[in-house]
Amino acid sequence: MATVQAVMGNLSASDRRILTAVNTGASTFSFIGSGFIVLCYLLFKELRKFSFKLVFFLALSDMLCSFFSIIGDPSKGFFCYAQGYTTHFFCVASFLWTTTIAFTLHRTVVRHKTDVEDLEPMFHLYVWGTSGVVTVIRSISNDHGHISHIGAWCWAQTGRTGKAVHFITFYAPLWGAILFNAVTYFQVIRMLKNATRMAAGMSERIFQFDSRPDVKDKACAFVGFCKKRRKVLNRWGYYPLILIGSWFFGTINRIHDFIEPGHKIFWLSLLDVGMAALMGLFNSIAYGLNSSVRRAIYERMDLLPERLRKWFPKSLRSRGQQQESELVSLKIQDQQ
């Protein structure tokens, strides 16, 4: 990943081999997880909605970031440069796509706008354009004659200027995205909690003052809807934590390396490399494996022979019966 290019330093050869293995293994898991989401989007037509299209581009960025993190070869100049530039570009694109998802939720839920699909060209310009700009800035600041070929990674900037540029072009926008996502999801969750609380109060009054069976049935159904929404809210609350968990140790490691460049902490580098490389896997689970994906998978599983279906977990069946995706059902509808 983009963070592993500066973690080796003066570590021993055995420590470097361990970090290389951890990066390769974790990146492979992320590649498989994000690749699975990309494959689902391409195979299942019912998933090709705008809400999941954003998840598709997030997974695609994660998949390519993980792929180039695995294949970099310091012994070959072309592959070395390819790894350095592409991992930086696609890792930045990955966390920027999470901001577009957060923005879409906020615009739909809090501001009650329905024009989010019209903003797709702006999203692409924002994500790919910003990723390209910060990658070019970092490449210009790079001293290509003194690139460190360390372990399994390239493009490690050892000077203070290079490290500062790395921090500005990667970690500054990263934590800006984390802050934006946290504030946005806080507002979305607060809005929906208030709406759910009001709806629950209305349902209680209906039970008390209206004894008509059809009215009570509607109230019960709406209470069930509120409970499902509460589960979705709990899931949304974890989204900002993915980026924090993936890059917290990397940020601390960069700061420590800038202050004490000659002293590497192996356990911190290990957490740095491992958690950053797992970002694609975390995103694919949190953003990608929603009810729509599970339902689409189960519908295809139903076509398999019974002897094959019994090997799949039963939870996939029960959860696959939900009728709305977490990202599609985020619109607040007036309840009569």
mmCIF file of C-alpha atoms in Angstrom:
data_model
loop_
_atom_site.group_PDB
_atom_site.id
_atom_site.type_symbol
_atom_site.label_atom_id
_atom_site.label_comp_id
_atom_site.label_asym_id
_atom_site.label_seq_id
_atom_site.Cartn_x
_atom_site.Cartn_y
_atom_site.Cartn_z
ATOM 1 C CA MET A 1 0.000 0.000 0.000
ATOM 2 C CA ALA A 2 1.037 3.629 -0.149
ATOM 3 C CA THR A 3 2.235 3.614 3.424
ATOM 4 C CA VAL A 4 4.674 0.723 3.183
ATOM 5 C CA GLN A 5 7.179 2.521 1.031
ATOM 6 C CA ALA A 6 8.877 4.148 3.987
ATOM 7 C CA VAL A 7 8.606 1.611 6.792
ATOM 8 C CA MET A 8 11.697 -0.513 6.156
ATOM 9 C CA GLY A 9 14.503 1.898 6.900
ATOM 10 C CA ASN A 10 17.280 0.302 8.926
ATOM 11 C CA LEU A 11 15.332 -2.807 9.937
ATOM 12 C CA SER A 12 17.105 -6.143 9.782
ATOM 13 C CA ALA A 13 16.781 -8.457 6.797
ATOM 14 C CA SER A 14 14.549 -10.865 8.731
ATOM 15 C CA ASP A 15 12.249 -8.025 9.809
ATOM 16 C CA ARG A 16 12.021 -6.891 6.199
ATOM 17 C CA ARG A 17 11.068 -10.376 5.064
ATOM 18 C CA ILE A 18 8.330 -10.486 7.701
ATOM 19 C CA LEU A 19 6.950 -7.130 6.599
ATOM 20 C CA THR A 20 7.068 -8.246 2.968
ATOM 21 C CA ALA A 21 5.117 -11.416 3.804
ATOM 22 C CA VAL A 22 2.556 -9.493 5.866
ATOM 23 C CA ASN A 23 2.034 -6.972 3.088
ATOM 24 C CA THR A 24 1.665 -9.665 0.432
ATOM 25 C CA GLY A 25 -0.735 -11.741 2.516
ATOM 26 C CA ALA A 26 -2.918 -8.855 3.669
ATOM 27 C CA SER A 27 -2.970 -7.281 0.206
ATOM 28 C CA THR A 28 -4.035 -10.620 -1.250
ATOM 29 C CA PHE A 29 -7.001 -10.775 1.118
ATOM 30 C CA SER A 30 -7.954 -7.224 0.151
ATOM 31 C CA PHE A 31 -7.575 -8.044 -3.541
ATOM 32 C CA ILE A 32 -9.866 -11.055 -3.198
ATOM 33 C CA GLY A 33 -12.457 -9.187 -1.128
ATOM 34 C CA SER A 34 -12.629 -6.116 -3.345
ATOM 35 C CA GLY A 35 -12.427 -8.252 -6.497
ATOM 36 C CA PHE A 36 -15.459 -10.202 -5.285
ATOM 37 C CA ILE A 37 -17.491 -6.987 -5.008
ATOM 38 C CA VAL A 38 -16.364 -5.883 -8.475
ATOM 39 C CA LEU A 39 -17.352 -9.281 -9.874
ATOM 40 C CA CYS A 40 -20.777 -9.127 -8.223
ATOM 41 C CA TYR A 41 -21.440 -5.725 -9.764
ATOM 42 C CA LEU A 42 -20.460 -6.948 -13.228
ATOM 43 C CA LEU A 43 -22.434 -10.200 -13.015
ATOM 44 C CA PHE A 44 -25.634 -9.119 -11.256
ATOM 45 C CA LYS A 45 -27.663 -6.570 -13.216
ATOM 46 C CA GLU A 46 -29.916 -5.785 -10.259
ATOM 47 C CA LEU A 47 -26.921 -4.312 -8.433
ATOM 48 C CA ARG A 48 -26.226 -1.744 -11.126
ATOM 49 C CA LYS A 49 -27.893 1.108 -9.308
ATOM 50 C CA PHE A 50 -26.276 4.416 -8.555
ATOM 51 C CA SER A 51 -25.836 3.683 -4.851
ATOM 52 C CA PHE A 52 -23.921 0.473 -5.513
ATOM 53 C CA LYS A 53 -22.052 1.979 -8.444
ATOM 54 C CA LEU A 54 -20.173 4.141 -5.930
ATOM 55 C CA VAL A 55 -19.320 0.999 -3.960
ATOM 56 C CA PHE A 56 -18.137 -0.601 -7.214
ATOM 57 C CA PHE A 57 -15.643 2.198 -7.884
ATOM 58 C CA LEU A 58 -14.496 2.039 -4.252
ATOM 59 C CA ALA A 59 -13.889 -1.710 -4.597
ATOM 60 C CA LEU A 60 -12.188 -1.224 -7.969
ATOM 61 C CA SER A 61 -9.766 1.297 -6.457
ATOM 62 C CA ASP A 62 -9.049 -1.041 -3.540
ATOM 63 C CA MET A 63 -8.505 -3.976 -5.886
ATOM 64 C CA LEU A 64 -5.998 -2.114 -8.066
ATOM 65 C CA CYS A 65 -4.220 -0.646 -5.055
ATOM 66 C CA SER A 66 -3.817 -4.131 -3.579
ATOM 67 C CA PHE A 67 -2.781 -5.609 -6.922
ATOM 68 C CA PHE A 68 0.054 -3.141 -7.536
ATOM 69 C CA SER A 69 1.146 -3.412 -3.931
ATOM 70 C CA ILE A 70 1.702 -7.127 -4.500
ATOM 71 C CA ILE A 71 3.466 -7.090 -7.880
ATOM 72 C CA GLY A 72 6.049 -4.339 -7.354
ATOM 73 C CA ASP A 73 9.554 -5.477 -8.243
ATOM 74 C CA PRO A 74 12.435 -3.268 -7.014
ATOM 75 C CA SER A 75 14.853 -5.040 -9.331
ATOM 76 C CA LYS A 76 13.079 -3.663 -12.401
ATOM 77 C CA GLY A 77 12.804 0.067 -12.844
ATOM 78 C CA PHE A 78 9.502 0.086 -14.712
ATOM 79 C CA PHE A 79 7.677 -2.145 -12.225
ATOM 80 C CA CYS A 80 9.209 -0.238 -9.360
ATOM 81 C CA TYR A 81 7.850 3.070 -10.625
ATOM 82 C CA ALA A 82 4.533 1.453 -11.525
ATOM 83 C CA GLN A 83 4.090 0.205 -7.988
ATOM 84 C CA GLY A 84 4.977 3.508 -6.377
ATOM 85 C CA TYR A 85 2.732 5.703 -8.510
ATOM 86 C CA THR A 86 -0.246 3.373 -8.856
ATOM 87 C CA THR A 87 -0.498 2.388 -5.200
ATOM 88 C CA HIS A 88 -0.449 6.036 -4.216
ATOM 89 C CA PHE A 89 -3.033 6.946 -6.877
ATOM 90 C CA PHE A 90 -5.515 4.152 -6.144
ATOM 91 C CA CYS A 91 -5.189 4.313 -2.349
ATOM 92 C CA VAL A 92 -6.047 8.018 -2.475
ATOM 93 C CA ALA A 93 -8.912 7.246 -4.857
ATOM 94 C CA SER A 94 -10.189 4.612 -2.437
ATOM 95 C CA PHE A 95 -10.692 6.883 0.549
ATOM 96 C CA LEU A 96 -12.012 9.664 -1.691
ATOM 97 C CA TRP A 97 -14.757 7.334 -2.950
ATOM 98 C CA THR A 98 -15.831 6.825 0.668
ATOM 99 C CA THR A 99 -16.428 10.584 0.883
ATOM 100 C CA THR A 100 -18.708 10.450 -2.166
ATOM 101 C CA ILE A 101 -20.757 7.714 -0.472
ATOM 102 C CA ALA A 102 -20.994 9.791 2.696
ATOM 103 C CA PHE A 103 -21.927 12.879 0.660
ATOM 104 C CA THR A 104 -24.649 10.931 -1.163
ATOM 105 C CA LEU A 105 -26.156 9.734 2.114
ATOM 106 C CA HIS A 106 -26.077 13.233 3.579
ATOM 107 C CA ARG A 107 -27.596 14.869 0.497
ATOM 108 C CA THR A 108 -30.377 12.287 0.365
ATOM 109 C CA VAL A 109 -31.211 11.940 4.054
ATOM 110 C CA VAL A 110 -30.451 15.322 5.585
ATOM 111 C CA ARG A 111 -31.038 17.672 2.657
ATOM 112 C CA HIS A 112 -33.773 15.567 0.995
ATOM 113 C CA LYS A 113 -32.285 15.991 -2.477
ATOM 114 C CA THR A 114 -32.930 13.529 -5.293
ATOM 115 C CA ASP A 115 -30.345 14.767 -7.785
ATOM 116 C CA VAL A 116 -27.400 12.684 -6.585
ATOM 117 C CA GLU A 117 -27.233 10.651 -9.790
ATOM 118 C CA ASP A 118 -26.685 13.843 -11.766
ATOM 119 C CA LEU A 119 -23.526 14.436 -9.714
ATOM 120 C CA GLU A 120 -21.744 11.285 -10.917
ATOM 121 C CA PRO A 121 -19.516 13.130 -13.452
ATOM 122 C CA MET A 122 -18.479 15.539 -10.702
ATOM 123 C CA PHE A 123 -17.657 12.585 -8.439
ATOM 124 C CA HIS A 124 -15.359 11.095 -11.074
ATOM 125 C CA LEU A 125 -13.672 14.430 -11.694
ATOM 126 C CA TYR A 126 -13.207 14.936 -7.962
ATOM 127 C CA VAL A 127 -11.853 11.451 -7.191
ATOM 128 C CA TRP A 128 -9.674 10.715 -10.204
ATOM 129 C CA GLY A 129 -8.607 14.331 -10.621
ATOM 130 C CA THR A 130 -7.568 14.785 -6.994
ATOM 131 C CA SER A 131 -5.785 11.420 -6.965
ATOM 132 C CA GLY A 132 -3.905 12.355 -10.119
ATOM 133 C CA VAL A 133 -2.923 15.794 -8.816
ATOM 134 C CA VAL A 134 -1.499 14.554 -5.505
ATOM 135 C CA THR A 135 0.332 11.723 -7.288
ATOM 136 C CA VAL A 136 1.913 14.155 -9.755
ATOM 137 C CA ILE A 137 2.906 16.506 -6.930
ATOM 138 C CA ARG A 138 4.582 13.669 -5.107
ATOM 139 C CA SER A 139 6.340 12.464 -8.269
ATOM 140 C CA ILE A 140 7.701 15.953 -8.965
ATOM 141 C CA SER A 141 9.118 16.166 -5.456
ATOM 142 C CA ASN A 142 10.713 12.726 -5.815
ATOM 143 C CA ASP A 143 14.437 12.488 -6.429
ATOM 144 C CA HIS A 144 14.325 9.740 -9.047
ATOM 145 C CA GLY A 145 18.048 9.307 -8.925
ATOM 146 C CA HIS A 146 17.950 8.331 -5.275
ATOM 147 C CA ILE A 147 14.877 6.174 -4.951
ATOM 148 C CA SER A 148 15.255 3.596 -2.228
ATOM 149 C CA HIS A 149 14.594 0.043 -3.380
ATOM 150 C CA ILE A 150 13.799 -1.442 -0.012
ATOM 151 C CA GLY A 151 12.504 -4.948 0.485
ATOM 152 C CA ALA A 152 9.460 -5.419 -1.733
ATOM 153 C CA TRP A 153 8.571 -1.751 -2.238
ATOM 154 C CA CYS A 154 9.760 1.226 -4.218
ATOM 155 C CA TRP A 155 9.635 4.963 -4.133
ATOM 156 C CA ALA A 156 10.665 5.315 -0.478
ATOM 157 C CA GLN A 157 11.572 8.932 0.179
ATOM 158 C CA THR A 158 14.260 9.186 2.795
ATOM 159 C CA GLY A 159 14.819 12.954 3.001
ATOM 160 C CA ARG A 160 12.792 15.255 5.207
ATOM 161 C CA THR A 161 11.406 17.097 2.195
ATOM 162 C CA GLY A 162 10.233 13.884 0.567
ATOM 163 C CA LYS A 163 8.631 12.698 3.790
ATOM 164 C CA ALA A 164 6.872 16.033 4.250
ATOM 165 C CA VAL A 165 5.524 15.893 0.692
ATOM 166 C CA HIS A 166 4.360 12.300 1.287
ATOM 167 C CA PHE A 167 2.489 13.429 4.378
ATOM 168 C CA ILE A 168 0.921 16.395 2.582
ATOM 169 C CA THR A 169 -0.103 14.457 -0.535
ATOM 170 C CA PHE A 170 -1.410 11.366 1.240
ATOM 171 C CA TYR A 171 -2.047 11.670 4.973
ATOM 172 C CA ALA A 172 -3.431 15.217 4.902
ATOM 173 C CA PRO A 173 -6.234 14.364 2.414
ATOM 174 C CA LEU A 174 -6.704 11.019 4.188
ATOM 175 C CA TRP A 175 -7.477 12.595 7.562
ATOM 176 C CA GLY A 176 -9.498 15.276 5.823
ATOM 177 C CA ALA A 177 -11.637 12.477 4.372
ATOM 178 C CA ILE A 178 -11.900 10.813 7.785
ATOM 179 C CA LEU A 179 -13.056 14.073 9.382
ATOM 180 C CA PHE A 180 -15.567 14.705 6.578
ATOM 181 C CA ASN A 181 -16.982 11.176 6.841
ATOM 182 C CA ALA A 182 -17.252 11.353 10.630
ATOM 183 C CA VAL A 183 -19.125 14.676 10.595
ATOM 184 C CA THR A 184 -21.355 13.586 7.714
ATOM 185 C CA TYR A 185 -22.341 10.246 9.228
ATOM 186 C CA PHE A 186 -22.945 11.926 12.591
ATOM 187 C CA GLN A 187 -25.441 14.289 10.963
ATOM 188 C CA VAL A 188 -27.092 11.483 8.983
ATOM 189 C CA ILE A 189 -27.417 9.214 12.011
ATOM 190 C CA ARG A 190 -28.726 12.033 14.198
ATOM 191 C CA MET A 191 -31.316 12.942 11.565
ATOM 192 C CA LEU A 192 -32.565 9.382 11.218
ATOM 193 C CA LYS A 193 -32.584 8.790 14.975
ATOM 194 C CA ASN A 194 -34.770 11.836 15.469
ATOM 195 C CA ALA A 195 -37.114 10.663 12.704
ATOM 196 C CA THR A 196 -37.231 7.161 14.177
ATOM 197 C CA ARG A 197 -37.941 8.518 17.656
ATOM 198 C CA MET A 198 -40.801 10.650 16.370
ATOM 199 C CA ALA A 199 -42.226 7.750 14.393
ATOM 200 C CA ALA A 200 -42.081 5.463 17.429
ATOM 201 C CA GLY A 201 -43.959 8.037 19.481
ATOM 202 C CA MET A 202 -46.639 8.334 16.814
ATOM 203 C CA SER A 203 -47.000 4.556 16.705
ATOM 204 C CA GLU A 204 -47.491 4.405 20.470
ATOM 205 C CA ARG A 205 -50.247 7.003 20.307
ATOM 206 C CA ILE A 206 -51.928 5.039 17.532
ATOM 207 C CA PHE A 207 -51.924 1.915 19.718
ATOM 208 C CA GLN A 208 -53.465 3.863 22.582
ATOM 209 C CA PHE A 209 -56.165 5.822 20.799
ATOM 210 C CA ASP A 210 -57.027 3.901 17.619
ATOM 211 C CA SER A 211 -58.277 0.349 17.943
ATOM 212 C CA ARG A 212 -58.930 -0.323 14.261
ATOM 213 C CA PRO A 213 -57.058 -3.508 13.219
ATOM 214 C CA ASP A 214 -55.843 -2.142 9.886
ATOM 215 C CA VAL A 215 -54.367 0.940 11.546
ATOM 216 C CA LYS A 216 -52.624 -1.152 14.182
ATOM 217 C CA ASP A 217 -51.213 -3.438 11.509
ATOM 218 C CA LYS A 218 -49.692 -0.459 9.739
ATOM 219 C CA ALA A 219 -48.275 0.806 13.026
ATOM 220 C CA CYS A 220 -46.698 -2.584 13.766
ATOM 221 C CA ALA A 221 -45.193 -2.723 10.302
ATOM 222 C CA PHE A 222 -43.738 0.723 10.739
ATOM 223 C CA VAL A 223 -42.240 -0.208 14.115
ATOM 224 C CA GLY A 224 -40.548 -3.153 12.398
ATOM 225 C CA PHE A 225 -39.236 -0.794 9.731
ATOM 226 C CA CYS A 226 -37.786 1.446 12.448
ATOM 227 C CA LYS A 227 -36.011 -1.488 14.049
ATOM 228 C CA LYS A 228 -34.420 -2.436 10.723
ATOM 229 C CA ARG A 229 -33.380 1.160 10.210
ATOM 230 C CA ARG A 230 -31.728 1.148 13.636
ATOM 231 C CA LYS A 231 -29.567 -1.785 12.537
ATOM 232 C CA VAL A 232 -28.551 0.150 9.435
ATOM 233 C CA LEU A 233 -27.634 3.139 11.612
ATOM 234 C CA ASN A 234 -25.387 0.967 13.745
ATOM 235 C CA ARG A 235 -23.608 -0.235 10.596
ATOM 236 C CA TRP A 236 -23.113 3.269 9.242
ATOM 237 C CA GLY A 237 -21.463 4.276 12.491
ATOM 238 C CA TYR A 238 -18.593 1.901 11.764
ATOM 239 C CA TYR A 239 -17.766 3.321 8.323
ATOM 240 C CA PRO A 240 -15.448 6.140 9.506
ATOM 241 C CA LEU A 241 -13.682 3.679 11.817
ATOM 242 C CA ILE A 242 -12.462 1.668 8.817
ATOM 243 C CA LEU A 243 -10.163 4.439 7.604
ATOM 244 C CA ILE A 244 -9.083 5.282 11.135
ATOM 245 C CA GLY A 245 -8.211 1.673 11.916
ATOM 246 C CA SER A 246 -6.454 1.163 8.590
ATOM 247 C CA TRP A 247 -4.247 4.251 8.731
ATOM 248 C CA PHE A 248 -3.867 5.180 12.408
ATOM 249 C CA PHE A 249 -0.668 3.190 12.874
ATOM 250 C CA GLY A 250 0.651 4.365 9.520
ATOM 251 C CA THR A 251 0.161 7.983 10.549
ATOM 252 C CA ILE A 252 1.911 7.453 13.869
ATOM 253 C CA ASN A 253 4.743 5.651 12.080
ATOM 254 C CA ARG A 254 5.174 8.514 9.592
ATOM 255 C CA ILE A 255 5.290 11.081 12.385
ATOM 256 C CA HIS A 256 7.778 8.993 14.360
ATOM 257 C CA ASP A 257 9.910 8.452 11.267
ATOM 258 C CA PHE A 258 9.955 12.194 10.581
ATOM 259 C CA ILE A 259 11.048 12.986 14.154
ATOM 260 C CA GLU A 260 13.520 10.095 14.541
ATOM 261 C CA PRO A 261 14.463 8.960 11.013
ATOM 262 C CA GLY A 262 17.203 6.614 12.180
ATOM 263 C CA HIS A 263 15.094 4.634 14.626
ATOM 264 C CA LYS A 264 12.521 2.171 13.309
ATOM 265 C CA ILE A 265 10.035 0.416 15.595
ATOM 266 C CA PHE A 266 9.328 -3.041 14.198
ATOM 267 C CA TRP A 267 5.959 -3.670 15.888
ATOM 268 C CA LEU A 268 4.691 -0.260 14.775
ATOM 269 C CA SER A 269 5.857 -0.936 11.209
ATOM 270 C CA LEU A 270 4.159 -4.328 11.339
ATOM 271 C CA LEU A 271 0.826 -2.806 12.372
ATOM 272 C CA ASP A 272 1.341 -0.031 9.832
ATOM 273 C CA VAL A 273 1.814 -2.421 6.906
ATOM 274 C CA GLY A 274 -0.753 -5.012 7.978
ATOM 275 C CA MET A 275 -3.661 -2.690 8.758
ATOM 276 C CA ALA A 276 -3.118 -0.503 5.682
ATOM 277 C CA ALA A 277 -3.002 -3.532 3.403
ATOM 278 C CA LEU A 278 -6.289 -4.814 4.851
ATOM 279 C CA MET A 279 -8.214 -1.630 4.004
ATOM 280 C CA GLY A 280 -9.655 -3.165 0.831
ATOM 281 C CA LEU A 281 -10.941 -6.181 2.743
ATOM 282 C CA PHE A 282 -12.535 -3.987 5.417
ATOM 283 C CA ASN A 283 -14.224 -1.813 2.775
ATOM 284 C CA SER A 284 -15.519 -4.799 0.833
ATOM 285 C CA ILE A 285 -17.146 -6.237 3.962
ATOM 286 C CA ALA A 286 -18.606 -2.984 5.292
ATOM 287 C CA TYR A 287 -19.689 -1.316 2.057
ATOM 288 C CA GLY A 288 -20.051 -4.210 -0.341
ATOM 289 C CA LEU A 289 -21.686 -7.088 1.512
ATOM 290 C CA ASN A 290 -25.043 -5.372 2.005
ATOM 291 C CA SER A 291 -28.479 -6.970 1.764
ATOM 292 C CA SER A 292 -28.738 -6.496 -2.016
ATOM 293 C CA VAL A 293 -25.505 -8.397 -2.637
ATOM 294 C CA ARG A 294 -26.461 -11.175 -0.240
ATOM 295 C CA ARG A 295 -29.886 -11.479 -1.835
ATOM 296 C CA ALA A 296 -28.422 -11.601 -5.350
ATOM 297 C CA ILE A 297 -25.976 -14.300 -4.290
ATOM 298 C CA TYR A 298 -28.647 -16.375 -2.610
ATOM 299 C CA GLU A 299 -30.940 -16.173 -5.616
ATOM 300 C CA ARG A 300 -28.152 -17.719 -7.688
ATOM 301 C CA MET A 301 -27.445 -20.265 -4.967
ATOM 302 C CA ASP A 302 -31.063 -21.369 -5.149
ATOM 303 C CA LEU A 303 -30.341 -22.677 -8.647
ATOM 304 C CA LEU A 304 -27.636 -24.992 -7.350
ATOM 305 C CA PRO A 305 -28.297 -28.616 -6.392
ATOM 306 C CA GLU A 306 -29.329 -29.160 -2.801
ATOM 307 C CA ARG A 307 -26.161 -31.099 -1.994
ATOM 308 C CA LEU A 308 -24.135 -27.981 -2.836
ATOM 309 C CA ARG A 309 -26.428 -25.437 -1.167
ATOM 310 C CA LYS A 310 -26.214 -27.134 2.202
ATOM 311 C CA TRP A 311 -22.545 -26.146 2.471
ATOM 312 C CA PHE A 312 -23.430 -22.435 2.524
ATOM 313 C CA PRO A 313 -24.263 -20.715 5.847
ATOM 314 C CA LYS A 314 -27.942 -20.406 6.724
ATOM 315 C CA SER A 315 -27.477 -16.763 7.703
ATOM 316 C CA LEU A 316 -26.979 -15.963 4.025
ATOM 317 C CA ARG A 317 -30.508 -17.136 3.350
ATOM 318 C CA SER A 318 -32.228 -15.219 6.120
ATOM 319 C CA ARG A 319 -30.414 -11.995 5.507
ATOM 320 C CA GLY A 320 -30.756 -12.356 1.769
ATOM 321 C CA GLN A 321 -34.524 -11.970 2.017
ATOM 322 C CA GLN A 322 -34.375 -8.256 2.823
ATOM 323 C CA GLN A 323 -35.943 -6.188 0.091
ATOM 324 C CA GLU A 324 -33.944 -2.972 0.334
ATOM 325 C CA SER A 325 -30.272 -2.205 0.231
ATOM 326 C CA GLU A 326 -28.855 -0.203 3.103
ATOM 327 C CA LEU A 327 -27.756 2.465 0.660
ATOM 328 C CA VAL A 328 -30.986 2.453 -1.358
ATOM 329 C CA SER A 329 -33.333 2.589 1.644
ATOM 330 C CA LEU A 330 -31.748 5.687 3.074
ATOM 331 C CA LYS A 331 -34.457 8.022 1.751
ATOM 332 C CA ILE A 332 -36.761 9.399 4.432
ATOM 333 C CA GLN A 333 -40.325 8.954 3.334
ATOM 334 C CA ASP A 334 -43.277 10.690 4.917
ATOM 335 C CA GLN A 335 -45.280 8.196 6.935
ATOM 336 C CA GLN A 336 -49.009 8.659 6.812
#
